[in-house]
mmCIF file of C-alpha atoms (C1' of nucleotides) in Angstrom:
data_model
loop_
_atom_site.group_PDB
_atom_site.id
_atom_site.type_symbol
_atom_site.label_atom_id
_atom_site.label_comp_id
_atom_site.label_asym_id
_atom_site.label_seq_id
_atom_site.Cartn_x
_atom_site.Cartn_y
_atom_site.Cartn_z
ATOM 1 C CA MET A 1 -100.988 72.145 10.693
ATOM 2 C CA GLY A 2 -102.145 71.600 6.947
ATOM 3 C CA ASN A 3 -100.969 75.383 6.063
ATOM 4 C CA PRO A 4 -98.841 75.074 3.242
ATOM 5 C CA LYS A 5 -95.340 76.580 4.225
ATOM 6 C CA GLN A 6 -94.480 80.047 3.146
ATOM 7 C CA LYS A 7 -90.679 80.346 2.132
ATOM 8 C CA TRP A 8 -88.815 83.593 3.348
ATOM 9 C CA THR A 9 -87.625 85.439 0.583
ATOM 10 C CA GLN A 10 -84.511 87.150 -0.038
ATOM 11 C CA GLU A 11 -86.335 90.369 0.645
ATOM 12 C CA GLU A 12 -87.927 89.658 3.420
ATOM 13 C CA GLU A 13 -84.589 87.777 5.013
ATOM 14 C CA GLU A 14 -82.516 91.329 3.937
ATOM 15 C CA ALA A 15 -85.581 93.088 5.848
ATOM 16 C CA LEU A 16 -85.195 91.369 8.721
ATOM 17 C CA ARG A 17 -81.317 91.540 9.154
ATOM 18 C CA LYS A 18 -82.076 95.250 8.886
ATOM 19 C CA GLY A 19 -84.418 95.333 11.091
ATOM 20 C CA VAL A 20 -82.438 93.526 14.041
ATOM 21 C CA ALA A 21 -79.695 95.591 12.838
ATOM 22 C CA LYS A 22 -81.586 98.488 13.735
ATOM 23 C CA HIS A 23 -83.584 97.605 16.683
ATOM 24 C CA GLY A 24 -81.387 94.333 17.582
ATOM 25 C CA THR A 25 -82.556 90.762 18.435
ATOM 26 C CA GLY A 26 -85.878 90.047 20.685
ATOM 27 C CA LYS A 27 -87.429 92.931 19.612
ATOM 28 C CA TRP A 28 -89.283 91.136 16.783
ATOM 29 C CA LYS A 29 -92.764 93.657 17.628
ATOM 30 C CA ASP A 30 -90.418 96.878 16.671
ATOM 31 C CA ILE A 31 -89.248 95.548 13.452
ATOM 32 C CA GLN A 32 -92.440 94.012 12.556
ATOM 33 C CA ARG A 33 -93.945 97.130 12.929
ATOM 34 C CA ASP A 34 -91.200 99.716 11.641
ATOM 35 C CA PRO A 35 -92.836 100.896 8.350
ATOM 36 C CA GLU A 36 -89.414 100.902 6.777
ATOM 37 C CA PHE A 37 -89.558 96.713 7.394
ATOM 38 C CA ASN A 38 -93.042 96.268 7.120
ATOM 39 C CA LYS A 39 -93.867 96.507 3.748
ATOM 40 C CA PHE A 40 -91.553 93.467 3.419
ATOM 41 C CA LEU A 41 -92.782 91.785 6.540
ATOM 42 C CA PHE A 42 -96.330 92.410 6.725
ATOM 43 C CA SER A 43 -97.085 88.935 6.440
ATOM 44 C CA ARG A 44 -95.261 87.939 9.034
ATOM 45 C CA SER A 45 -95.716 87.580 12.949
ATOM 46 C CA ASN A 46 -93.078 88.516 15.643
ATOM 47 C CA ILE A 47 -92.913 84.909 16.285
ATOM 48 C CA ASP A 48 -91.823 84.241 12.685
ATOM 49 C CA LEU A 49 -89.644 86.698 12.793
ATOM 50 C CA LYS A 50 -88.280 85.781 15.968
ATOM 51 C CA ASP A 51 -88.143 81.813 14.151
ATOM 52 C CA LYS A 52 -86.444 82.552 11.130
ATOM 53 C CA TRP A 53 -83.869 84.697 12.930
ATOM 54 C CA ARG A 54 -83.622 81.309 14.750
ATOM 55 C CA ASN A 55 -82.855 79.339 11.806
ATOM 56 C CA MET A 56 -80.732 81.950 10.417
ATOM 57 C CA PHE A 57 -78.472 82.326 13.569
ATOM 58 C CA GLY A 58 -79.597 80.052 15.935
ATOM 59 C CA GLY A 59 -81.577 82.464 18.425
ATOM 60 C CA GLY A 60 -80.797 86.113 19.718
ATOM 61 C CA SER A 61 -77.714 85.067 21.708
ATOM 62 C CA GLY A 62 -76.160 84.032 17.910
ATOM 63 C CA GLN A 63 -75.742 80.823 17.234
ATOM 64 C CA GLY A 64 -72.150 81.985 15.958
ATOM 65 C CA GLN A 65 -71.070 82.049 19.676
ATOM 66 C CA ARG A 66 -72.703 79.552 20.168
ATOM 67 C CA ASP A 67 -70.763 77.517 17.573
ATOM 68 C CA LYS A 68 -67.481 79.544 18.885
ATOM 69 C CA ALA A 69 -68.110 77.848 22.741
ATOM 70 C CA ARG A 70 -68.703 74.026 21.193
ATOM 71 C CA ALA A 71 -65.716 74.671 19.140
ATOM 72 C CA LYS A 72 -63.917 75.930 22.460
ATOM 73 C CA ILE A 73 -64.957 72.711 24.069
ATOM 74 C CA LYS A 74 -63.690 70.543 21.233
ATOM 75 C CA ALA A 75 -60.792 72.071 21.113
ATOM 76 C CA LEU A 76 -60.256 71.948 25.116
ATOM 77 C CA ALA A 77 -61.129 67.897 24.985
ATOM 78 C CA GLU A 78 -58.504 67.733 22.548
ATOM 79 C CA ALA A 79 -56.044 69.387 24.308
ATOM 80 C CA ALA A 80 -56.753 67.376 27.018
ATOM 81 C CA PRO A 81 -57.665 64.019 25.533
ATOM 82 C CA LEU A 82 -56.407 62.133 28.693
ATOM 83 C CA ALA A 83 -58.200 64.202 31.511
ATOM 84 C CA ILE A 84 -61.610 63.993 29.557
ATOM 85 C CA GLN A 85 -62.284 60.603 28.980
ATOM 86 C CA PRO A 86 -59.258 58.982 30.983
ATOM 87 C CA PHE A 87 -60.859 55.941 32.343
ATOM 88 C CA ILE A 88 -64.370 55.001 30.782
ATOM 89 C CA PRO A 89 -64.684 51.868 29.696
ATOM 90 C CA ASN A 90 -64.814 52.098 26.255
ATOM 91 C CA ALA A 91 -65.465 49.395 23.528
ATOM 92 C CA SER A 92 -64.244 51.423 20.605
ATOM 93 C CA VAL A 93 -60.956 51.932 21.923
ATOM 94 C CA ILE A 94 -60.695 48.236 23.707
ATOM 95 C CA ASP A 95 -57.609 47.030 22.631
ATOM 96 C CA GLU A 96 -58.959 43.922 20.531
ATOM 97 C CA ALA A 97 -55.464 42.123 21.394
ATOM 98 C CA THR A 98 -55.135 42.428 24.622
ATOM 99 C CA GLY A 99 -58.463 43.382 25.927
ATOM 100 C CA GLU A 100 -56.961 46.554 27.999
ATOM 101 C CA ILE A 101 -58.320 49.975 27.519
ATOM 102 C CA ALA A 102 -56.196 51.465 24.713
ATOM 103 C CA VAL A 103 -55.986 55.075 26.605
ATOM 104 C CA ASP A 104 -54.102 56.695 23.484
ATOM 105 C CA GLY A 105 -57.384 55.367 21.113
ATOM 106 C CA SER A 106 -59.825 57.772 22.333
ATOM 107 C CA ALA A 107 -58.311 60.685 20.994
ATOM 108 C CA LYS A 108 -58.285 58.889 17.635
ATOM 109 C CA HIS A 109 -61.639 57.553 18.464
ATOM 110 C CA VAL A 110 -62.838 61.122 18.718
ATOM 111 C CA ASP A 111 -60.560 61.863 15.205
ATOM 112 C CA GLU A 112 -61.830 59.057 13.019
ATOM 113 C CA THR A 113 -65.738 59.961 14.369
ATOM 114 C CA LYS A 114 -66.017 63.808 13.830
ATOM 115 C CA SER A 115 -67.746 63.504 10.205
ATOM 116 C CA THR A 116 -71.106 63.825 11.321
ATOM 117 C CA PRO A 117 -72.116 60.349 11.847
ATOM 118 C CA ARG A 118 -75.910 59.414 11.851
ATOM 119 C CA TYR A 119 -77.721 60.332 14.980
ATOM 120 C CA ASP A 120 -78.438 56.639 16.327
ATOM 121 C CA ASP A 121 -74.599 56.359 15.398
ATOM 122 C CA MET A 122 -74.033 58.872 18.013
ATOM 123 C CA ILE A 123 -76.825 57.960 20.646
ATOM 124 C CA PHE A 124 -75.328 54.377 20.809
ATOM 125 C CA GLU A 125 -71.698 55.878 20.764
ATOM 126 C CA ALA A 126 -72.668 57.690 24.236
ATOM 127 C CA PHE A 127 -74.142 54.812 25.628
ATOM 128 C CA THR A 128 -71.261 52.872 25.104
ATOM 129 C CA ASN A 129 -68.176 55.294 26.044
ATOM 130 C CA LEU A 130 -70.231 57.191 28.912
ATOM 131 C CA ASN A 131 -71.802 53.823 30.063
ATOM 132 C CA GLU A 132 -73.916 55.088 32.865
ATOM 133 C CA PRO A 133 -75.571 51.899 34.562
ATOM 134 C CA SER A 134 -78.461 54.338 36.103
ATOM 135 C CA GLY A 135 -79.285 55.883 32.412
ATOM 136 C CA LEU A 136 -77.580 58.559 30.640
ATOM 137 C CA GLU A 137 -79.121 62.189 31.123
ATOM 138 C CA ILE A 138 -79.589 64.040 28.197
ATOM 139 C CA GLY A 139 -77.751 66.483 29.261
ATOM 140 C CA VAL A 140 -74.559 64.840 29.885
ATOM 141 C CA MET A 141 -75.196 62.949 26.635
ATOM 142 C CA ILE A 142 -75.517 66.004 24.081
ATOM 143 C CA SER A 143 -72.348 67.286 25.995
ATOM 144 C CA TYR A 144 -70.529 64.078 24.738
ATOM 145 C CA ILE A 145 -71.605 64.096 21.530
ATOM 146 C CA GLU A 146 -71.109 68.130 20.924
ATOM 147 C CA LYS A 147 -67.357 67.208 22.170
ATOM 148 C CA CYS A 148 -66.446 64.209 19.666
ATOM 149 C CA HIS A 149 -68.727 65.328 16.701
ATOM 150 C CA GLU A 150 -69.307 68.097 14.459
ATOM 151 C CA VAL A 151 -73.231 69.174 15.005
ATOM 152 C CA SER A 152 -75.882 70.680 13.296
ATOM 153 C CA GLN A 153 -77.708 74.255 14.274
ATOM 154 C CA ASN A 154 -80.644 72.219 16.026
ATOM 155 C CA PHE A 155 -79.157 68.947 16.973
ATOM 156 C CA ARG A 156 -80.244 69.549 20.092
ATOM 157 C CA ARG A 157 -83.664 69.369 18.878
ATOM 158 C CA GLN A 158 -83.016 66.814 16.191
ATOM 159 C CA LEU A 159 -81.202 64.570 19.159
ATOM 160 C CA ARG A 160 -84.277 64.731 21.623
ATOM 161 C CA ALA A 161 -86.879 63.774 18.515
ATOM 162 C CA ARG A 162 -84.732 61.232 17.787
ATOM 163 C CA LEU A 163 -84.327 59.385 21.934
ATOM 164 C CA LYS A 164 -88.040 60.161 21.616
ATOM 165 C CA ARG A 165 -88.266 57.588 18.310
ATOM 166 C CA LEU A 166 -85.406 55.412 20.010
ATOM 167 C CA VAL A 167 -87.814 55.232 22.891
ATOM 168 C CA ALA A 168 -91.016 54.579 21.242
ATOM 169 C CA LEU A 169 -89.395 51.836 18.442
ATOM 170 C CA GLY A 170 -88.704 50.195 22.224
ATOM 171 C CA LYS A 171 -84.434 50.229 21.621
ATOM 172 C CA LEU A 172 -84.078 52.424 25.016
ATOM 173 C CA GLU A 173 -85.911 53.252 27.830
ATOM 174 C CA GLU A 174 -86.511 56.779 29.469
ATOM 175 C CA ASN A 175 -86.933 57.061 33.097
ATOM 176 C CA GLN A 176 -87.084 60.488 35.068
ATOM 177 C CA ASN A 177 -85.263 62.187 31.796
ATOM 178 C CA ARG A 178 -82.396 59.376 31.475
ATOM 179 C CA TYR A 179 -82.484 57.035 29.007
ATOM 180 C CA LYS A 180 -80.809 53.784 29.137
ATOM 181 C CA LEU A 181 -80.620 50.922 25.929
ATOM 182 C CA LYS A 182 -82.822 48.113 26.455
ATOM 183 C CA GLU A 183 -81.731 45.326 27.986
ATOM 184 C CA ASP A 184 -81.838 42.794 24.421
ATOM 185 C CA THR A 185 -79.875 46.163 22.292
ATOM 186 C CA PRO A 186 -77.600 44.531 20.318
ATOM 187 C CA LEU A 187 -74.937 47.093 21.332
ATOM 188 C CA ILE A 188 -74.652 46.234 24.657
ATOM 189 C CA VAL A 189 -74.318 41.954 24.248
ATOM 190 C CA LYS A 190 -71.593 43.129 21.365
ATOM 191 C CA ALA A 191 -69.814 45.486 23.509
ATOM 192 C CA ALA A 192 -69.592 43.291 26.621
ATOM 193 C CA ALA A 193 -68.924 40.307 24.319
ATOM 194 C CA LYS A 194 -65.594 42.442 23.130
ATOM 195 C CA ASN A 195 -64.277 42.707 26.569
ATOM 196 C CA PRO A 196 -65.650 40.331 29.430
ATOM 197 C CA THR A 197 -64.551 42.718 31.991
ATOM 198 C CA LEU A 198 -67.048 45.303 30.776
ATOM 199 C CA GLN A 199 -69.998 44.339 33.029
ATOM 200 C CA GLU A 200 -67.899 44.394 36.026
ATOM 201 C CA GLN A 201 -65.743 47.588 35.204
ATOM 202 C CA ASP A 202 -69.369 49.000 34.930
ATOM 203 C CA ASN A 203 -70.190 48.851 38.317
ATOM 204 C CA ARG A 204 -67.257 50.464 39.748
ATOM 205 C CA PRO A 205 -66.419 53.184 41.020
ATOM 206 C CA ARG A 206 -64.867 56.198 38.674
ATOM 207 C CA PRO A 207 -61.024 56.240 39.432
ATOM 208 C CA VAL A 208 -60.405 59.837 40.037
ATOM 209 C CA GLN A 209 -56.861 61.225 38.944
ATOM 210 C CA SER A 210 -54.888 62.971 41.341
ATOM 211 C CA ALA A 211 -53.787 65.293 39.423
ATOM 212 C CA GLY A 212 -56.059 68.087 39.247
ATOM 213 C CA GLY A 213 -58.631 65.111 39.832
ATOM 214 C CA ALA A 214 -62.487 65.116 39.953
ATOM 215 C CA MET A 215 -63.603 67.397 43.068
ATOM 216 C CA PHE A 216 -67.224 67.370 44.501
ATOM 217 C CA GLY A 217 -68.693 64.541 43.365
ATOM 218 C CA GLU A 218 -68.696 64.906 39.532
ATOM 219 C CA THR A 219 -66.703 62.306 37.882
ATOM 220 C CA LEU A 220 -63.749 63.802 36.053
ATOM 221 C CA ASP A 221 -65.765 64.080 32.742
ATOM 222 C CA GLU A 222 -68.687 66.259 34.210
ATOM 223 C CA ALA A 223 -65.985 68.345 35.735
ATOM 224 C CA ALA A 224 -64.187 68.724 32.729
ATOM 225 C CA VAL A 225 -67.251 69.096 30.190
ATOM 226 C CA ALA A 226 -68.668 71.452 33.375
ATOM 227 C CA CYS A 227 -65.455 73.434 32.961
ATOM 228 C CA ALA A 228 -65.357 74.024 29.619
ATOM 229 C CA TYR A 229 -68.390 75.308 29.043
ATOM 230 C CA ARG A 230 -67.944 77.803 31.860
ATOM 231 C CA ILE A 231 -64.951 78.664 29.903
ATOM 232 C CA ALA A 232 -66.763 79.129 26.845
ATOM 233 C CA GLU A 233 -69.876 80.871 28.524
ATOM 234 C CA ALA A 234 -67.393 83.311 29.337
ATOM 235 C CA GLU A 235 -65.826 84.057 26.113
ATOM 236 C CA ASN A 236 -69.245 84.630 24.611
ATOM 237 C CA LYS A 237 -69.989 87.316 27.176
ATOM 238 C CA SER A 238 -66.476 88.973 26.595
ATOM 239 C CA PHE A 239 -67.852 88.432 23.098
ATOM 240 C CA VAL A 240 -70.933 90.060 23.388
ATOM 241 C CA ALA A 241 -69.256 92.726 25.128
ATOM 242 C CA ALA A 242 -66.992 93.492 22.329
ATOM 243 C CA GLU A 243 -70.027 93.334 19.874
ATOM 244 C CA ALA A 244 -71.991 95.799 22.112
ATOM 245 C CA VAL A 245 -68.819 97.671 21.743
ATOM 246 C CA LYS A 246 -68.469 98.014 18.408
ATOM 247 C CA GLU A 247 -71.755 98.725 17.863
ATOM 248 C CA ALA A 248 -71.768 101.698 20.549
ATOM 249 C CA GLU A 249 -68.897 102.905 18.301
ATOM 250 C CA ARG A 250 -70.805 102.293 14.733
ATOM 251 C CA VAL A 251 -73.658 104.259 16.319
ATOM 252 C CA ALA A 252 -71.501 107.155 17.681
ATOM 253 C CA LYS A 253 -70.122 107.825 13.769
ATOM 254 C CA MET A 254 -73.324 107.880 12.524
ATOM 255 C CA ALA A 255 -73.824 110.452 14.908
ATOM 256 C CA GLU A 256 -70.982 111.983 14.352
ATOM 257 C CA ASP A 257 -71.911 112.097 10.234
ATOM 258 C CA ALA A 258 -75.168 113.477 11.109
ATOM 259 C CA GLU A 259 -73.884 116.146 13.141
ATOM 260 C CA SER A 260 -71.402 117.165 10.165
ATOM 261 C CA ILE A 261 -74.241 116.682 7.852
ATOM 262 C CA TYR A 262 -76.302 119.189 10.189
ATOM 263 C CA GLN A 263 -73.783 122.142 10.756
ATOM 264 C CA PHE A 264 -73.139 121.863 6.490
ATOM 265 C CA THR A 265 -76.875 121.957 6.075
ATOM 266 C CA LYS A 266 -77.324 125.323 8.530
ATOM 267 C CA GLU A 267 -74.669 126.554 7.117
ATOM 268 C CA MET A 268 -75.631 126.762 3.486
ATOM 269 C CA LEU A 269 -78.888 128.070 4.894
ATOM 270 C CA GLU A 270 -77.595 130.584 6.696
ATOM 271 C CA ARG A 271 -75.423 131.235 3.417
ATOM 272 C CA CYS A 272 -78.505 131.171 1.265
ATOM 273 C CA SER A 273 -81.015 133.218 3.292
ATOM 274 C CA GLY A 274 -78.103 136.237 3.822
ATOM 275 C CA ASP A 275 -78.524 136.125 -0.244
ATOM 276 C CA GLU A 276 -74.956 134.885 -0.677
ATOM 277 C CA ILE A 277 -74.072 133.160 -3.664
ATOM 278 C CA THR A 278 -73.011 129.753 -3.038
ATOM 279 C CA LEU A 279 -71.603 127.492 -5.424
ATOM 280 C CA LEU A 280 -71.426 123.445 -4.185
ATOM 281 C CA ALA A 281 -68.085 121.445 -5.726
ATOM 282 C "C1'" DG B 1 -94.154 89.963 23.497
ATOM 283 C "C1'" DT B 2 -90.433 86.372 23.857
ATOM 284 C "C1'" DA B 3 -88.004 82.482 24.137
ATOM 285 C "C1'" DG B 4 -87.573 78.054 23.592
ATOM 286 C "C1'" DG B 5 -89.389 73.240 22.705
ATOM 287 C "C1'" DG B 6 -92.235 70.084 19.162
ATOM 288 C "C1'" DT B 7 -94.127 68.927 15.215
ATOM 289 C "C1'" DT B 8 -94.619 68.445 10.494
ATOM 290 C "C1'" DA B 9 -94.144 69.993 5.026
ATOM 291 C "C1'" DC B 10 -90.512 69.908 2.297
ATOM 292 C "C1'" DC B 11 -86.516 68.281 -0.249
ATOM 293 C "C1'" DA B 12 -82.329 65.795 -1.486
ATOM 294 C "C1'" DT C 1 -84.705 58.190 5.329
ATOM 295 C "C1'" DG C 2 -82.546 62.263 7.455
ATOM 296 C "C1'" DG C 3 -82.161 66.536 7.756
ATOM 297 C "C1'" DT C 4 -84.008 71.047 7.437
ATOM 298 C "C1'" DA C 5 -86.937 75.086 7.731
ATOM 299 C "C1'" DA C 6 -91.437 76.783 8.652
ATOM 300 C "C1'" DC C 7 -95.191 76.649 11.786
ATOM 301 C "C1'" DC C 8 -97.306 75.648 16.737
ATOM 302 C "C1'" DC C 9 -97.899 75.823 21.656
ATOM 303 C "C1'" DT C 10 -96.547 76.833 26.308
ATOM 304 C "C1'" DA C 11 -94.257 79.164 30.140
ATOM 305 C "C1'" DC C 12 -92.486 83.143 31.745
#
DNA sequence: GTAGGGTTACCA
DNA sequence: TGGTAACCCTAC
């Protein structure tokens, strides 16, 4: 890829926006071919259009909606912090004086770490807090980080890249899409040293809360996250439907206007063709 | 033809 | 050095 990058101009972006408004997302070829926009987009391929739209708004489904989903998940997590991370051994929230897990501290911890820490910190935090001896699946890690931190648009891509990088650096090991901290990674040593019982806790089965407890073999954490996702997903669909209704209403209004103009023009034509002198206001 | 993940140039 | 945006690749 030695090609120099061709930055998008304001005109191109505007043409893309209008093209999407006219044809909808996913109709990149139609937009690109449309004579109205082609004069601005002739140097761009349909793929370019798709990529640019993804960069601008996070893809056809709308990054804004994905943000809303994330916000929803976070809101749920914050609304019920005890339900979401009740018993997970967490070196960050262990009371140094007593050695006990400070459950209330988990919410505080979440708040304190919201200020977009670096990916490495987030990754290691996930390893520490989710403490999975068999390795952490990337989806679980993403859910956890999205729940606890403000993340960028293409956070998932960046996270994957970062994980690969850490594997390459020998800080992590990957096995069947699960990531584990290498034994000699200082973080684990540090966490274990802080709380000597931590390693024992690792091997314990996760306790299940009786009130609305975990179901079907999931941990409570996973169940809560899955639940939050379902709700967010449903709300997304509702939002998309509402947008579609708005769009339909807008098109109907345009049709109505067009009809008025047509009637007016027709009337004028009739008057003019009938030798009638018509004054326009 | 499109979606989504990966790669890389560029910038702060 | 990390983040972003443009470009590339591949599966569907």
